[in-house]
């Protein structure tokens, strides 16, 4: 069966209401993410020429990776860190990256970064947790103990020196200067390395990623970028965000069409992340 999805506000940023439609059983099973930053990638699959080509399911990033690992999905939008853990084939040319501040991956701390000893992390994206560890280690010389915690900023800061908030919940945080320290991890990475940061890519099991399938994913992204004002109107209403915030986030902070510099940044990140995870597997070729 395939899923026709529309977005509704939910506790993790957005829940997707999915209506089941009968389809042929040989459609590729695609696991997408319910965060705002993924919307342009799937807009063509939901509303454009690629509609009906795939069986769509929506989850948080780490769950998409698990769906691929278990065989429940053929292709998924997975945290780039997952390429150190699974033997996956990457669909080139499209994904989720930033070339500066990303706004939706925030480290919020009660003390300067160098003094962080404990970190409460929303672990729904393994890339974000790995990125926080890499930046704290390499840029600030901090190696905090990381504990998983639901994305509740005040509760997180009651049990740890710092909190890692990602996705739509991060967009709701007021980052005005005050007693707390705010670190945008996209900006931190770019300043530290001079390279883009790739947070997630479309990837699939061997045999699922054909040239035709890859082209369909790139065209779905292109369709979303060409219909950005439709996305802004729809997502601002569904997620209860100001339209200006949605537009700025999707057009200025998030990059969906990836080039060689993006992949250079991804390879560097994976190398740094592997050094913190010595038992991790080598990443897939991209």
PDB file of C-alpha atoms in Angstrom:
ATOM      1  CA  UNK A   1       0.000   0.000   0.000  1.00  0.00           C
ATOM      2  CA  UNK A   2       1.073   3.605  -0.522  1.00  0.00           C
ATOM      3  CA  UNK A   3       0.625   6.516   1.796  1.00  0.00           C
ATOM      4  CA  UNK A   4      -0.932   9.827   0.853  1.00  0.00           C
ATOM      5  CA  UNK A   5       0.347  12.164   3.538  1.00  0.00           C
ATOM      6  CA  UNK A   6      -0.742  15.501   4.848  1.00  0.00           C
ATOM      7  CA  UNK A   7       0.971  17.259   7.707  1.00  0.00           C
ATOM      8  CA  UNK A   8      -0.492  17.964  11.120  1.00  0.00           C
ATOM      9  CA  UNK A   9       1.200  19.534  14.156  1.00  0.00           C
ATOM     10  CA  UNK A  10       2.542  16.956  16.593  1.00  0.00           C
ATOM     11  CA  UNK A  11       4.669  16.683  19.695  1.00  0.00           C
ATOM     12  CA  UNK A  12       7.904  16.074  17.754  1.00  0.00           C
ATOM     13  CA  UNK A  13       7.356  18.996  15.402  1.00  0.00           C
ATOM     14  CA  UNK A  14       4.853  17.400  13.087  1.00  0.00           C
ATOM     15  CA  UNK A  15       2.907  14.203  12.799  1.00  0.00           C
ATOM     16  CA  UNK A  16       1.829  13.026   9.396  1.00  0.00           C
ATOM     17  CA  UNK A  17      -1.670  11.801   8.828  1.00  0.00           C
ATOM     18  CA  UNK A  18      -1.488   9.040   6.242  1.00  0.00           C
ATOM     19  CA  UNK A  19      -4.377   7.604   4.293  1.00  0.00           C
ATOM     20  CA  UNK A  20      -3.913   4.152   2.818  1.00  0.00           C
ATOM     21  CA  UNK A  21      -4.422   3.603  -0.883  1.00  0.00           C
ATOM     22  CA  UNK A  22      -4.266   0.302  -2.695  1.00  0.00           C
ATOM     23  CA  UNK A  23      -1.213   0.055  -4.958  1.00  0.00           C
ATOM     24  CA  UNK A  24       0.753  -2.623  -6.699  1.00  0.00           C
ATOM     25  CA  UNK A  25       2.954  -4.621  -4.311  1.00  0.00           C
ATOM     26  CA  UNK A  26       6.183  -4.035  -6.267  1.00  0.00           C
ATOM     27  CA  UNK A  27       6.545  -0.337  -5.461  1.00  0.00           C
ATOM     28  CA  UNK A  28       9.725   0.624  -3.658  1.00  0.00           C
ATOM     29  CA  UNK A  29       9.168   1.335   0.026  1.00  0.00           C
ATOM     30  CA  UNK A  30      10.521   4.794   0.869  1.00  0.00           C
ATOM     31  CA  UNK A  31      10.976   6.069   4.420  1.00  0.00           C
ATOM     32  CA  UNK A  32      10.944   9.872   4.675  1.00  0.00           C
ATOM     33  CA  UNK A  33      11.216  12.232   7.638  1.00  0.00           C
ATOM     34  CA  UNK A  34       8.393  14.297   9.091  1.00  0.00           C
ATOM     35  CA  UNK A  35      10.529  17.384   9.853  1.00  0.00           C
ATOM     36  CA  UNK A  36      10.012  20.603   7.900  1.00  0.00           C
ATOM     37  CA  UNK A  37      13.445  20.410   6.257  1.00  0.00           C
ATOM     38  CA  UNK A  38      12.482  17.264   4.329  1.00  0.00           C
ATOM     39  CA  UNK A  39       9.292  18.679   2.811  1.00  0.00           C
ATOM     40  CA  UNK A  40      10.806  20.024  -0.446  1.00  0.00           C
ATOM     41  CA  UNK A  41      12.456  16.649  -1.088  1.00  0.00           C
ATOM     42  CA  UNK A  42       9.148  14.781  -1.116  1.00  0.00           C
ATOM     43  CA  UNK A  43       6.880  17.498  -2.528  1.00  0.00           C
ATOM     44  CA  UNK A  44       6.989  16.008  -5.995  1.00  0.00           C
ATOM     45  CA  UNK A  45       6.174  12.571  -4.563  1.00  0.00           C
ATOM     46  CA  UNK A  46       3.216  13.994  -2.672  1.00  0.00           C
ATOM     47  CA  UNK A  47       1.854  16.564  -5.120  1.00  0.00           C
ATOM     48  CA  UNK A  48       3.835  16.421  -8.354  1.00  0.00           C
ATOM     49  CA  UNK A  49       4.830  14.176 -11.238  1.00  0.00           C
ATOM     50  CA  UNK A  50       6.401  11.585  -8.912  1.00  0.00           C
ATOM     51  CA  UNK A  51       3.178  11.042  -6.984  1.00  0.00           C
ATOM     52  CA  UNK A  52       2.289   7.363  -6.759  1.00  0.00           C
ATOM     53  CA  UNK A  53       5.705   6.076  -7.796  1.00  0.00           C
ATOM     54  CA  UNK A  54       6.694   4.961  -4.299  1.00  0.00           C
ATOM     55  CA  UNK A  55       5.182   3.656  -1.086  1.00  0.00           C
ATOM     56  CA  UNK A  56       5.865   6.441   1.414  1.00  0.00           C
ATOM     57  CA  UNK A  57       6.193   6.207   5.184  1.00  0.00           C
ATOM     58  CA  UNK A  58       7.163   9.077   7.500  1.00  0.00           C
ATOM     59  CA  UNK A  59       9.276   8.739  10.649  1.00  0.00           C
ATOM     60  CA  UNK A  60      12.067  10.454  12.587  1.00  0.00           C
ATOM     61  CA  UNK A  61      15.562  10.197  11.018  1.00  0.00           C
ATOM     62  CA  UNK A  62      16.962   7.448  13.252  1.00  0.00           C
ATOM     63  CA  UNK A  63      13.865   5.319  12.636  1.00  0.00           C
ATOM     64  CA  UNK A  64      14.317   5.651   8.869  1.00  0.00           C
ATOM     65  CA  UNK A  65      17.806   4.228   9.293  1.00  0.00           C
ATOM     66  CA  UNK A  66      16.411   1.358  11.342  1.00  0.00           C
ATOM     67  CA  UNK A  67      13.760   0.673   8.691  1.00  0.00           C
ATOM     68  CA  UNK A  68      16.519   0.245   6.115  1.00  0.00           C
ATOM     69  CA  UNK A  69      18.568  -1.951   8.415  1.00  0.00           C
ATOM     70  CA  UNK A  70      15.624  -4.256   9.088  1.00  0.00           C
ATOM     71  CA  UNK A  71      14.594  -4.466   5.437  1.00  0.00           C
ATOM     72  CA  UNK A  72      11.265  -2.737   6.096  1.00  0.00           C
ATOM     73  CA  UNK A  73      12.254   0.048   3.663  1.00  0.00           C
ATOM     74  CA  UNK A  74      14.132  -0.021   0.367  1.00  0.00           C
ATOM     75  CA  UNK A  75      15.213   3.642   0.373  1.00  0.00           C
ATOM     76  CA  UNK A  76      15.234   6.209   3.152  1.00  0.00           C
ATOM     77  CA  UNK A  77      16.363   9.691   4.033  1.00  0.00           C
ATOM     78  CA  UNK A  78      18.995   8.713   6.585  1.00  0.00           C
ATOM     79  CA  UNK A  79      21.368  10.627   8.848  1.00  0.00           C
ATOM     80  CA  UNK A  80      24.709  10.835   7.066  1.00  0.00           C
ATOM     81  CA  UNK A  81      26.331   9.222  10.115  1.00  0.00           C
ATOM     82  CA  UNK A  82      24.422   6.058   9.207  1.00  0.00           C
ATOM     83  CA  UNK A  83      26.828   5.578   6.300  1.00  0.00           C
ATOM     84  CA  UNK A  84      29.391   4.464   8.885  1.00  0.00           C
ATOM     85  CA  UNK A  85      27.018   1.741  10.070  1.00  0.00           C
ATOM     86  CA  UNK A  86      25.256   0.310   7.010  1.00  0.00           C
ATOM     87  CA  UNK A  87      26.363  -0.673   3.517  1.00  0.00           C
ATOM     88  CA  UNK A  88      24.104   1.686   1.579  1.00  0.00           C
ATOM     89  CA  UNK A  89      24.099   3.244  -1.872  1.00  0.00           C
ATOM     90  CA  UNK A  90      23.652   7.013  -1.852  1.00  0.00           C
ATOM     91  CA  UNK A  91      21.383   8.866  -4.273  1.00  0.00           C
ATOM     92  CA  UNK A  92      23.620  11.720  -5.343  1.00  0.00           C
ATOM     93  CA  UNK A  93      22.545  15.289  -5.972  1.00  0.00           C
ATOM     94  CA  UNK A  94      19.894  15.689  -3.291  1.00  0.00           C
ATOM     95  CA  UNK A  95      19.748  15.612   0.498  1.00  0.00           C
ATOM     96  CA  UNK A  96      19.742  17.953   3.486  1.00  0.00           C
ATOM     97  CA  UNK A  97      22.773  20.182   4.048  1.00  0.00           C
ATOM     98  CA  UNK A  98      23.790  23.669   5.127  1.00  0.00           C
ATOM     99  CA  UNK A  99      26.480  26.121   4.029  1.00  0.00           C
ATOM    100  CA  UNK A 100      26.242  28.224   7.183  1.00  0.00           C
ATOM    101  CA  UNK A 101      23.844  28.493  10.125  1.00  0.00           C
ATOM    102  CA  UNK A 102      21.233  25.732   9.948  1.00  0.00           C
ATOM    103  CA  UNK A 103      18.965  27.013  12.756  1.00  0.00           C
ATOM    104  CA  UNK A 104      17.382  23.608  13.424  1.00  0.00           C
ATOM    105  CA  UNK A 105      20.298  21.900  15.194  1.00  0.00           C
ATOM    106  CA  UNK A 106      21.001  23.817  18.378  1.00  0.00           C
ATOM    107  CA  UNK A 107      23.266  23.160  21.315  1.00  0.00           C
ATOM    108  CA  UNK A 108      21.940  25.153  24.264  1.00  0.00           C
ATOM    109  CA  UNK A 109      24.163  25.348  27.314  1.00  0.00           C
ATOM    110  CA  UNK A 110      24.197  26.854  30.765  1.00  0.00           C
ATOM    111  CA  UNK A 111      27.974  27.310  30.464  1.00  0.00           C
ATOM    112  CA  UNK A 112      30.550  27.929  27.698  1.00  0.00           C
ATOM    113  CA  UNK A 113      31.101  24.953  25.414  1.00  0.00           C
ATOM    114  CA  UNK A 114      34.562  24.155  26.761  1.00  0.00           C
ATOM    115  CA  UNK A 115      33.043  23.500  30.186  1.00  0.00           C
ATOM    116  CA  UNK A 116      30.251  21.146  29.108  1.00  0.00           C
ATOM    117  CA  UNK A 117      30.552  17.857  31.003  1.00  0.00           C
ATOM    118  CA  UNK A 118      27.088  16.378  30.413  1.00  0.00           C
ATOM    119  CA  UNK A 119      24.874  16.638  27.325  1.00  0.00           C
ATOM    120  CA  UNK A 120      21.189  15.730  27.114  1.00  0.00           C
ATOM    121  CA  UNK A 121      20.534  14.904  23.475  1.00  0.00           C
ATOM    122  CA  UNK A 122      17.448  14.398  21.379  1.00  0.00           C
ATOM    123  CA  UNK A 123      18.710  11.225  19.743  1.00  0.00           C
ATOM    124  CA  UNK A 124      16.182  11.164  16.886  1.00  0.00           C
ATOM    125  CA  UNK A 125      19.082  11.996  14.525  1.00  0.00           C
ATOM    126  CA  UNK A 126      22.360  10.145  14.978  1.00  0.00           C
ATOM    127  CA  UNK A 127      24.158  12.661  12.754  1.00  0.00           C
ATOM    128  CA  UNK A 128      23.281  15.538  15.075  1.00  0.00           C
ATOM    129  CA  UNK A 129      24.556  13.694  18.136  1.00  0.00           C
ATOM    130  CA  UNK A 130      27.770  12.738  16.330  1.00  0.00           C
ATOM    131  CA  UNK A 131      28.193  16.309  15.059  1.00  0.00           C
ATOM    132  CA  UNK A 132      27.810  17.714  18.568  1.00  0.00           C
ATOM    133  CA  UNK A 133      30.462  15.313  19.847  1.00  0.00           C
ATOM    134  CA  UNK A 134      32.835  16.152  16.979  1.00  0.00           C
ATOM    135  CA  UNK A 135      32.510  19.922  17.437  1.00  0.00           C
ATOM    136  CA  UNK A 136      32.761  19.813  21.222  1.00  0.00           C
ATOM    137  CA  UNK A 137      35.842  17.600  20.995  1.00  0.00           C
ATOM    138  CA  UNK A 138      37.706  19.263  18.122  1.00  0.00           C
ATOM    139  CA  UNK A 139      36.753  22.889  18.604  1.00  0.00           C
ATOM    140  CA  UNK A 140      36.307  23.196  22.353  1.00  0.00           C
ATOM    141  CA  UNK A 141      38.200  20.265  23.864  1.00  0.00           C
ATOM    142  CA  UNK A 142      35.102  18.962  25.641  1.00  0.00           C
ATOM    143  CA  UNK A 143      34.123  15.298  25.852  1.00  0.00           C
ATOM    144  CA  UNK A 144      30.769  15.283  27.647  1.00  0.00           C
ATOM    145  CA  UNK A 145      28.814  12.274  28.779  1.00  0.00           C
ATOM    146  CA  UNK A 146      25.831  12.032  26.418  1.00  0.00           C
ATOM    147  CA  UNK A 147      22.418  10.912  27.621  1.00  0.00           C
ATOM    148  CA  UNK A 148      19.266  10.493  25.538  1.00  0.00           C
ATOM    149  CA  UNK A 149      16.351  12.738  26.493  1.00  0.00           C
ATOM    150  CA  UNK A 150      13.016  13.809  24.956  1.00  0.00           C
ATOM    151  CA  UNK A 151      13.266  17.252  23.286  1.00  0.00           C
ATOM    152  CA  UNK A 152      12.178  19.373  26.267  1.00  0.00           C
ATOM    153  CA  UNK A 153      14.733  22.154  26.715  1.00  0.00           C
ATOM    154  CA  UNK A 154      13.974  23.083  30.317  1.00  0.00           C
ATOM    155  CA  UNK A 155      13.863  19.466  31.469  1.00  0.00           C
ATOM    156  CA  UNK A 156      17.094  18.706  29.622  1.00  0.00           C
ATOM    157  CA  UNK A 157      18.948  21.576  31.249  1.00  0.00           C
ATOM    158  CA  UNK A 158      17.805  20.408  34.671  1.00  0.00           C
ATOM    159  CA  UNK A 159      19.716  17.141  34.243  1.00  0.00           C
ATOM    160  CA  UNK A 160      22.688  18.203  32.089  1.00  0.00           C
ATOM    161  CA  UNK A 161      24.996  21.124  31.369  1.00  0.00           C
ATOM    162  CA  UNK A 162      23.752  21.363  27.787  1.00  0.00           C
ATOM    163  CA  UNK A 163      20.903  20.236  25.556  1.00  0.00           C
ATOM    164  CA  UNK A 164      20.906  19.219  21.903  1.00  0.00           C
ATOM    165  CA  UNK A 165      17.607  20.092  20.191  1.00  0.00           C
ATOM    166  CA  UNK A 166      16.976  19.278  16.529  1.00  0.00           C
ATOM    167  CA  UNK A 167      14.342  19.618  13.848  1.00  0.00           C
ATOM    168  CA  UNK A 168      11.097  21.527  14.270  1.00  0.00           C
ATOM    169  CA  UNK A 169      11.436  21.812  18.088  1.00  0.00           C
ATOM    170  CA  UNK A 170      14.692  23.745  17.584  1.00  0.00           C
ATOM    171  CA  UNK A 171      12.927  26.239  15.322  1.00  0.00           C
ATOM    172  CA  UNK A 172      10.616  27.138  18.214  1.00  0.00           C
ATOM    173  CA  UNK A 173      13.471  28.128  20.530  1.00  0.00           C
ATOM    174  CA  UNK A 174      14.139  31.820  21.135  1.00  0.00           C
ATOM    175  CA  UNK A 175      17.871  32.273  20.565  1.00  0.00           C
ATOM    176  CA  UNK A 176      17.998  35.860  21.816  1.00  0.00           C
ATOM    177  CA  UNK A 177      21.160  36.618  23.828  1.00  0.00           C
ATOM    178  CA  UNK A 178      20.815  35.966  27.545  1.00  0.00           C
ATOM    179  CA  UNK A 179      22.167  33.815  30.321  1.00  0.00           C
ATOM    180  CA  UNK A 180      22.348  30.757  28.082  1.00  0.00           C
ATOM    181  CA  UNK A 181      24.848  29.948  25.359  1.00  0.00           C
ATOM    182  CA  UNK A 182      23.479  28.992  21.937  1.00  0.00           C
ATOM    183  CA  UNK A 183      25.570  27.117  19.388  1.00  0.00           C
ATOM    184  CA  UNK A 184      24.209  26.581  15.890  1.00  0.00           C
ATOM    185  CA  UNK A 185      25.997  23.377  14.915  1.00  0.00           C
ATOM    186  CA  UNK A 186      25.739  24.083  11.200  1.00  0.00           C
ATOM    187  CA  UNK A 187      27.556  27.379  11.641  1.00  0.00           C
ATOM    188  CA  UNK A 188      30.035  25.778  14.039  1.00  0.00           C
ATOM    189  CA  UNK A 189      30.951  23.098  11.493  1.00  0.00           C
ATOM    190  CA  UNK A 190      31.347  25.516   8.576  1.00  0.00           C
ATOM    191  CA  UNK A 191      33.476  27.884  10.660  1.00  0.00           C
ATOM    192  CA  UNK A 192      35.635  25.002  11.887  1.00  0.00           C
ATOM    193  CA  UNK A 193      36.195  23.270   8.530  1.00  0.00           C
ATOM    194  CA  UNK A 194      35.335  25.728   5.757  1.00  0.00           C
ATOM    195  CA  UNK A 195      33.130  23.020   4.225  1.00  0.00           C
ATOM    196  CA  UNK A 196      29.370  22.413   4.037  1.00  0.00           C
ATOM    197  CA  UNK A 197      27.676  20.045   6.462  1.00  0.00           C
ATOM    198  CA  UNK A 198      25.475  17.253   5.089  1.00  0.00           C
ATOM    199  CA  UNK A 199      22.962  16.072   7.662  1.00  0.00           C
ATOM    200  CA  UNK A 200      21.015  13.497   5.674  1.00  0.00           C
ATOM    201  CA  UNK A 201      20.969  11.782   2.301  1.00  0.00           C
ATOM    202  CA  UNK A 202      18.658   9.521   0.383  1.00  0.00           C
ATOM    203  CA  UNK A 203      20.205   6.053   0.456  1.00  0.00           C
ATOM    204  CA  UNK A 204      19.062   2.537  -0.213  1.00  0.00           C
ATOM    205  CA  UNK A 205      19.943  -1.091  -0.283  1.00  0.00           C
ATOM    206  CA  UNK A 206      21.909  -2.492  -3.178  1.00  0.00           C
ATOM    207  CA  UNK A 207      19.712  -2.971  -6.212  1.00  0.00           C
ATOM    208  CA  UNK A 208      17.049  -0.481  -5.146  1.00  0.00           C
ATOM    209  CA  UNK A 209      18.944   2.626  -6.269  1.00  0.00           C
ATOM    210  CA  UNK A 210      18.799   2.565 -10.067  1.00  0.00           C
ATOM    211  CA  UNK A 211      19.504   5.524 -12.386  1.00  0.00           C
ATOM    212  CA  UNK A 212      15.757   5.901 -12.990  1.00  0.00           C
ATOM    213  CA  UNK A 213      14.953   5.892  -9.275  1.00  0.00           C
ATOM    214  CA  UNK A 214      17.734   8.390  -8.536  1.00  0.00           C
ATOM    215  CA  UNK A 215      16.416  10.712 -11.227  1.00  0.00           C
ATOM    216  CA  UNK A 216      12.901  10.535  -9.783  1.00  0.00           C
ATOM    217  CA  UNK A 217      14.210  11.591  -6.359  1.00  0.00           C
ATOM    218  CA  UNK A 218      16.165  14.508  -7.835  1.00  0.00           C
ATOM    219  CA  UNK A 219      13.146  15.608  -9.856  1.00  0.00           C
ATOM    220  CA  UNK A 220      10.907  15.465  -6.777  1.00  0.00           C
ATOM    221  CA  UNK A 221      13.328  17.805  -5.018  1.00  0.00           C
ATOM    222  CA  UNK A 222      13.436  20.112  -8.015  1.00  0.00           C
ATOM    223  CA  UNK A 223       9.638  20.197  -8.108  1.00  0.00           C
ATOM    224  CA  UNK A 224       9.599  21.168  -4.437  1.00  0.00           C
ATOM    225  CA  UNK A 225      12.058  23.995  -4.960  1.00  0.00           C
ATOM    226  CA  UNK A 226      10.008  25.274  -7.897  1.00  0.00           C
ATOM    227  CA  UNK A 227       6.852  25.266  -5.739  1.00  0.00           C
ATOM    228  CA  UNK A 228       8.386  26.765  -2.609  1.00  0.00           C
ATOM    229  CA  UNK A 229       5.592  29.258  -1.987  1.00  0.00           C
ATOM    230  CA  UNK A 230       3.062  26.410  -1.963  1.00  0.00           C
ATOM    231  CA  UNK A 231       5.226  24.623   0.599  1.00  0.00           C
ATOM    232  CA  UNK A 232       5.573  27.773   2.712  1.00  0.00           C
ATOM    233  CA  UNK A 233       1.817  28.357   2.813  1.00  0.00           C
ATOM    234  CA  UNK A 234       0.998  24.723   3.543  1.00  0.00           C
ATOM    235  CA  UNK A 235       3.689  24.072   6.144  1.00  0.00           C
ATOM    236  CA  UNK A 236       3.284  27.374   7.986  1.00  0.00           C
ATOM    237  CA  UNK A 237      -0.387  26.587   8.460  1.00  0.00           C
ATOM    238  CA  UNK A 238       0.081  22.912   9.380  1.00  0.00           C
ATOM    239  CA  UNK A 239       3.020  23.410  11.763  1.00  0.00           C
ATOM    240  CA  UNK A 240       1.841  26.739  13.190  1.00  0.00           C
ATOM    241  CA  UNK A 241       5.027  28.549  12.179  1.00  0.00           C
ATOM    242  CA  UNK A 242       5.195  32.100  10.785  1.00  0.00           C
ATOM    243  CA  UNK A 243       5.372  31.958   6.996  1.00  0.00           C
ATOM    244  CA  UNK A 244       8.486  34.127   7.027  1.00  0.00           C
ATOM    245  CA  UNK A 245      10.296  31.666   9.267  1.00  0.00           C
ATOM    246  CA  UNK A 246       9.408  28.724   7.009  1.00  0.00           C
ATOM    247  CA  UNK A 247      10.509  30.604   3.881  1.00  0.00           C
ATOM    248  CA  UNK A 248      13.792  31.782   5.388  1.00  0.00           C
ATOM    249  CA  UNK A 249      14.577  28.360   6.826  1.00  0.00           C
ATOM    250  CA  UNK A 250      13.930  26.425   3.618  1.00  0.00           C
ATOM    251  CA  UNK A 251      15.556  28.925   1.251  1.00  0.00           C
ATOM    252  CA  UNK A 252      18.435  30.418   3.274  1.00  0.00           C
ATOM    253  CA  UNK A 253      19.419  27.832   5.863  1.00  0.00           C
ATOM    254  CA  UNK A 254      18.754  24.451   4.233  1.00  0.00           C
ATOM    255  CA  UNK A 255      20.392  23.244   1.007  1.00  0.00           C
ATOM    256  CA  UNK A 256      18.602  20.433  -0.836  1.00  0.00           C
ATOM    257  CA  UNK A 257      20.615  20.149  -4.057  1.00  0.00           C
ATOM    258  CA  UNK A 258      24.070  18.799  -3.252  1.00  0.00           C
ATOM    259  CA  UNK A 259      27.327  19.220  -5.174  1.00  0.00           C
ATOM    260  CA  UNK A 260      30.909  18.078  -4.849  1.00  0.00           C
ATOM    261  CA  UNK A 261      31.761  20.491  -2.004  1.00  0.00           C
ATOM    262  CA  UNK A 262      28.877  19.079   0.012  1.00  0.00           C
ATOM    263  CA  UNK A 263      30.220  15.565  -0.402  1.00  0.00           C
ATOM    264  CA  UNK A 264      33.715  16.739   0.577  1.00  0.00           C
ATOM    265  CA  UNK A 265      32.229  18.091   3.784  1.00  0.00           C
ATOM    266  CA  UNK A 266      30.338  14.860   4.360  1.00  0.00           C
ATOM    267  CA  UNK A 267      33.452  12.733   3.921  1.00  0.00           C
ATOM    268  CA  UNK A 268      35.347  14.888   6.422  1.00  0.00           C
ATOM    269  CA  UNK A 269      32.514  14.655   8.932  1.00  0.00           C
ATOM    270  CA  UNK A 270      32.347  10.877   8.557  1.00  0.00           C
ATOM    271  CA  UNK A 271      36.093  10.641   9.084  1.00  0.00           C
ATOM    272  CA  UNK A 272      35.902  12.703  12.265  1.00  0.00           C
ATOM    273  CA  UNK A 273      32.857  10.766  13.471  1.00  0.00           C
ATOM    274  CA  UNK A 274      34.561   7.416  12.865  1.00  0.00           C
ATOM    275  CA  UNK A 275      37.466   8.547  15.005  1.00  0.00           C
ATOM    276  CA  UNK A 276      35.028   8.942  17.899  1.00  0.00           C
ATOM    277  CA  UNK A 277      33.471   5.555  17.085  1.00  0.00           C
ATOM    278  CA  UNK A 278      36.483   3.296  16.489  1.00  0.00           C
ATOM    279  CA  UNK A 279      34.355   0.200  15.934  1.00  0.00           C
ATOM    280  CA  UNK A 280      32.194   1.836  13.254  1.00  0.00           C
ATOM    281  CA  UNK A 281      32.174   0.425   9.752  1.00  0.00           C
ATOM    282  CA  UNK A 282      33.591   2.265   6.790  1.00  0.00           C
ATOM    283  CA  UNK A 283      31.101   4.538   4.981  1.00  0.00           C
ATOM    284  CA  UNK A 284      29.490   3.690   1.687  1.00  0.00           C
ATOM    285  CA  UNK A 285      31.040   5.134  -1.461  1.00  0.00           C
ATOM    286  CA  UNK A 286      29.374   8.295  -2.660  1.00  0.00           C
TER     287      UNK A 286
END
